[in-house]
Short mmCIF file of C-alpha atoms and ligand atoms in Angstrom, two decimals:
data_model
loop_
_atom_site.label_atom_id
_atom_site.label_comp_id
_atom_site.label_asym_id
_atom_site.label_seq_id
_atom_site.Cartn_x
_atom_site.Cartn_y
_atom_site.Cartn_z
CA MET A 27 17.82 8.85 -23.08
CA MET A 28 17.49 5.38 -24.56
CA ALA A 29 17.36 3.90 -21.10
CA GLY A 30 14.43 6.19 -20.30
CA VAL A 31 12.54 5.14 -23.42
CA CYS A 32 13.20 1.45 -22.79
CA SER A 33 12.17 1.71 -19.19
CA ARG A 34 8.95 3.46 -20.19
CA ALA A 35 8.14 0.76 -22.74
CA LEU A 36 8.90 -1.93 -20.22
CA ARG A 37 6.73 -0.21 -17.63
CA THR A 38 3.77 -0.15 -20.06
CA LEU A 39 4.32 -3.79 -20.89
CA LEU A 40 4.52 -4.83 -17.26
CA THR A 41 1.48 -2.78 -16.32
CA ALA A 42 -0.44 -4.55 -19.08
CA ALA A 43 0.84 -7.91 -17.87
CA LEU A 44 -0.15 -7.15 -14.28
CA MET A 45 -3.59 -5.96 -15.38
CA GLY A 46 -3.91 -9.14 -17.44
CA VAL A 47 -3.27 -11.26 -14.40
CA ALA A 48 -5.82 -9.20 -12.50
CA LEU A 49 -8.47 -9.94 -15.10
CA ILE A 50 -8.21 -13.72 -14.89
CA PRO A 51 -11.30 -14.84 -12.97
CA GLY A 52 -10.92 -17.23 -10.10
CA THR A 53 -7.19 -16.63 -9.66
CA ALA A 54 -6.19 -18.00 -6.27
CA PRO A 55 -4.76 -15.46 -3.82
CA ALA A 56 -1.07 -15.30 -4.63
CA THR A 57 1.94 -13.08 -4.87
CA TYR A 58 3.97 -12.54 -8.00
CA ALA A 59 7.24 -10.63 -7.89
CA ASN A 60 10.34 -10.44 -10.04
CA GLY A 61 12.84 -10.01 -7.22
CA SER A 62 14.81 -6.81 -6.82
CA GLU A 63 18.22 -7.53 -8.34
CA SER A 64 17.71 -5.04 -11.15
CA ASP A 65 16.48 -1.45 -11.26
CA LEU A 66 13.06 -2.77 -12.13
CA TYR A 67 10.77 -4.29 -9.51
CA TRP A 68 7.22 -5.40 -10.03
CA MET A 69 4.92 -7.20 -7.69
CA ARG A 70 1.27 -8.11 -7.50
CA THR A 71 -0.28 -9.61 -4.40
CA GLU A 72 -3.81 -10.29 -3.29
CA GLY A 73 -5.49 -11.39 -0.11
CA LYS A 74 -8.79 -12.12 1.59
CA PHE A 75 -9.39 -10.43 4.91
CA ALA A 76 -9.76 -12.65 7.97
CA PRO A 77 -9.69 -11.86 11.69
CA PRO A 78 -6.33 -12.29 13.45
CA THR A 79 -7.82 -15.24 15.31
CA ALA A 80 -8.60 -17.14 12.07
CA PHE A 81 -7.65 -20.84 12.11
CA ILE A 82 -5.87 -20.37 8.79
CA PRO A 83 -3.82 -17.16 9.12
CA SER A 84 -4.14 -14.63 6.31
CA SER A 85 -1.74 -11.94 5.13
CA ALA A 86 -4.84 -9.70 5.14
CA VAL A 87 -6.13 -9.10 8.67
CA THR A 88 -9.31 -7.29 9.70
CA TYR A 89 -9.63 -5.80 13.16
CA ASP A 90 -13.13 -4.38 12.56
CA MET A 91 -15.41 -6.78 10.77
CA SER A 92 -18.30 -4.30 10.55
CA LEU A 93 -16.26 -1.94 8.33
CA VAL A 94 -13.88 -4.44 6.69
CA PRO A 95 -15.85 -7.71 6.63
CA ALA A 96 -14.11 -11.08 6.66
CA GLY A 97 -13.90 -12.28 3.06
CA ALA A 98 -13.35 -8.76 1.63
CA HIS A 99 -10.68 -8.80 -1.04
CA ILE A 100 -7.60 -6.68 -1.68
CA THR A 101 -5.09 -6.54 -4.51
CA VAL A 102 -1.91 -4.45 -4.48
CA THR A 103 0.58 -3.97 -7.29
CA GLU A 104 3.89 -2.15 -7.30
CA LEU A 105 6.01 -1.17 -10.25
CA SER A 106 9.31 0.62 -9.67
CA ASP A 107 12.28 1.49 -11.78
CA ALA A 108 15.37 3.50 -10.92
CA THR A 109 13.43 6.72 -10.38
CA VAL A 110 9.70 6.12 -10.03
CA THR A 111 7.50 3.95 -7.81
CA THR A 112 3.85 3.35 -8.59
CA VAL A 113 1.48 1.49 -6.28
CA GLU A 114 -2.07 0.48 -7.15
CA LEU A 115 -4.72 -0.78 -4.80
CA SER A 116 -8.13 -2.31 -5.42
CA VAL A 117 -10.62 -3.67 -2.89
CA SER A 118 -14.02 -5.31 -2.91
CA GLY A 119 -16.46 -6.46 -0.28
CA LEU A 120 -16.20 -3.33 1.88
CA ARG A 121 -19.02 -1.05 3.04
CA PRO A 122 -20.60 0.94 0.19
CA HIS A 123 -20.22 4.71 -0.28
CA ARG A 124 -17.56 5.14 2.33
CA ILE A 125 -14.14 6.78 2.42
CA TYR A 126 -11.28 4.74 3.84
CA GLY A 127 -7.91 6.32 4.65
CA THR A 128 -5.12 4.02 3.48
CA HIS A 129 -1.32 4.17 3.74
CA VAL A 130 1.86 2.18 3.35
CA HIS A 131 3.22 1.28 6.80
CA THR A 132 6.67 0.09 7.85
CA LYS A 133 6.01 -3.24 9.59
CA PRO A 134 4.08 -6.39 8.69
CA CYS A 135 0.56 -6.87 10.05
CA GLY A 136 0.14 -8.66 13.32
CA TYR A 137 -2.35 -9.70 15.92
CA ARG A 138 -2.75 -6.12 17.10
CA PRO A 139 -3.60 -3.12 14.89
CA ASP A 140 -0.47 -1.22 15.96
CA ASN A 141 1.86 -4.07 14.94
CA SER A 142 2.15 -2.49 11.48
CA GLY A 143 4.20 0.41 12.87
CA PRO A 144 4.22 4.00 11.61
CA HIS A 145 3.82 5.25 8.04
CA TYR A 146 6.63 4.72 5.57
CA GLN A 147 8.33 8.09 4.99
CA HIS A 148 10.84 8.91 2.26
CA ARG A 149 12.37 11.61 4.47
CA GLU A 150 11.94 10.36 8.00
CA ASP A 151 10.58 12.62 10.72
CA VAL A 152 12.54 12.14 13.96
CA HIS A 153 9.26 12.72 15.82
CA GLN A 154 7.06 9.61 15.58
CA PRO A 155 4.17 9.24 15.16
CA SER A 156 4.71 11.99 12.63
CA THR A 157 1.92 14.56 12.32
CA ASP A 158 4.00 17.43 10.91
CA PRO A 159 2.67 18.24 7.41
CA ALA A 160 6.29 18.81 6.28
CA PHE A 161 6.79 15.04 6.63
CA ALA A 162 3.27 13.58 6.88
CA ASN A 163 2.08 14.40 3.38
CA HIS A 164 1.15 12.43 0.26
CA LYS A 165 4.48 13.13 -1.45
CA ASN A 166 6.67 11.93 1.42
CA GLU A 167 4.37 9.05 2.39
CA VAL A 168 2.22 6.73 0.29
CA TRP A 169 -1.45 7.59 0.77
CA LEU A 170 -4.00 5.43 -1.02
CA ASP A 171 -7.32 6.71 0.34
CA PHE A 172 -10.29 5.47 -1.66
CA THR A 173 -14.07 5.79 -1.70
CA THR A 174 -16.18 2.70 -2.26
CA ASP A 175 -18.98 2.54 -4.79
CA ALA A 176 -22.49 1.13 -4.29
CA LYS A 177 -21.06 -2.41 -4.40
CA GLY A 178 -18.34 -1.77 -1.83
CA GLN A 179 -15.57 -1.72 -4.41
CA GLY A 180 -12.86 0.89 -4.61
CA GLY A 181 -9.33 1.61 -5.66
CA SER A 182 -6.55 4.16 -5.81
CA ALA A 183 -3.03 4.67 -7.10
CA SER A 184 0.08 6.60 -6.16
CA ARG A 185 3.20 7.72 -7.99
CA HIS A 186 6.42 8.86 -6.33
CA GLU A 187 9.79 9.83 -7.69
CA TRP A 188 11.67 7.68 -5.22
CA ARG A 189 11.95 4.02 -4.25
CA PHE A 190 11.22 2.24 -1.01
CA ARG A 191 14.24 1.47 1.15
CA THR A 192 14.58 -2.30 1.22
CA GLY A 193 12.60 -3.94 3.99
CA GLU A 194 11.18 -0.69 5.35
CA ALA A 195 7.76 -0.74 3.64
CA GLN A 196 5.87 -3.87 4.58
CA SER A 197 2.13 -3.33 4.76
CA ILE A 198 -0.98 -1.46 3.67
CA VAL A 199 -3.23 -0.26 6.48
CA ILE A 200 -6.89 0.67 5.94
CA HIS A 201 -8.20 3.27 8.40
CA GLU A 202 -11.68 4.35 9.44
CA ARG A 203 -11.73 7.78 7.72
CA GLY A 204 -10.00 9.93 5.12
CA THR A 205 -6.46 11.11 5.87
CA ALA A 206 -6.10 14.48 7.58
CA THR A 207 -3.59 17.07 6.36
CA GLY A 208 -3.54 19.86 8.98
CA PRO A 209 -0.73 20.57 11.49
CA GLY A 210 -0.73 18.22 14.46
CA LYS A 211 -3.01 15.70 12.76
CA ALA A 212 -1.49 15.27 9.29
CA GLY A 213 -1.45 11.62 8.24
CA THR A 214 -3.97 10.53 10.84
CA ALA A 215 -7.09 8.72 9.63
CA GLY A 216 -8.68 7.23 12.72
CA ALA A 217 -8.55 3.63 13.87
CA ARG A 218 -6.69 0.91 11.98
CA LEU A 219 -9.49 -1.27 10.61
CA ALA A 220 -7.45 -3.73 8.61
CA CYS A 221 -3.94 -4.51 7.41
CA PHE A 222 -2.40 -6.35 4.47
CA THR A 223 1.23 -7.53 4.55
CA VAL A 224 2.82 -6.63 1.22
CA PRO A 225 6.30 -7.44 -0.17
CA PHE A 226 7.12 -3.93 -1.38
CA GLY A 227 10.36 -3.86 -3.29
CA GLY A 228 13.04 -1.31 -2.85
CA SER A 229 16.58 -0.35 -3.24
CA ASN A 230 19.53 -0.16 -0.93
CA SER A 231 20.20 3.27 -2.31
CA GLU A 232 17.64 5.99 -1.90
CA GLY A 233 17.13 6.28 -5.65
CA VAL A 234 16.56 9.71 -7.09
CU1 LIG B 26 -1.89 4.61 8.20
#
């Protein structure tokens, strides 16, 4: 009981701290993480999208500069304890009034859009790519679809009662349209427009 209360207080505190960092203007793109030795893992990382051919490689790669322009910005935070994982995403510099499907994928971004691998799944579907709604759904995967405002800014958040398996969640992929949910197409969201390599934390156990 006490552990629950403490963990909740700590979560609030860390969320405030992460938000505080986010509010500092002019902060250089960087990653902050506390490591994953304990039950608690927090991480905040940001990036500026650049094409895969950029002279200075970026952890944020755009494959379609008309829909995710070079220079667009992304910030991702994760906060997990023994039982709950929350992920928050915010973007700016995208096309206005547009829905972008967005998910956590299993591999880091690469030169090609498919380098980021399939979606991270808590319970893994043996059939990949997985389009069975029993597996490809927002509870078993991390979906972070968002709609941009008039300025091209947007954001979303997810909450799951499980933790990532260590090393198996490594990127955020932004797709061309909102995520489908029907049989045979669940989890699909069109072309992979952009990708951001993210150090999601996890646990060697599956958590609760
Ligand atoms: Cu995806």
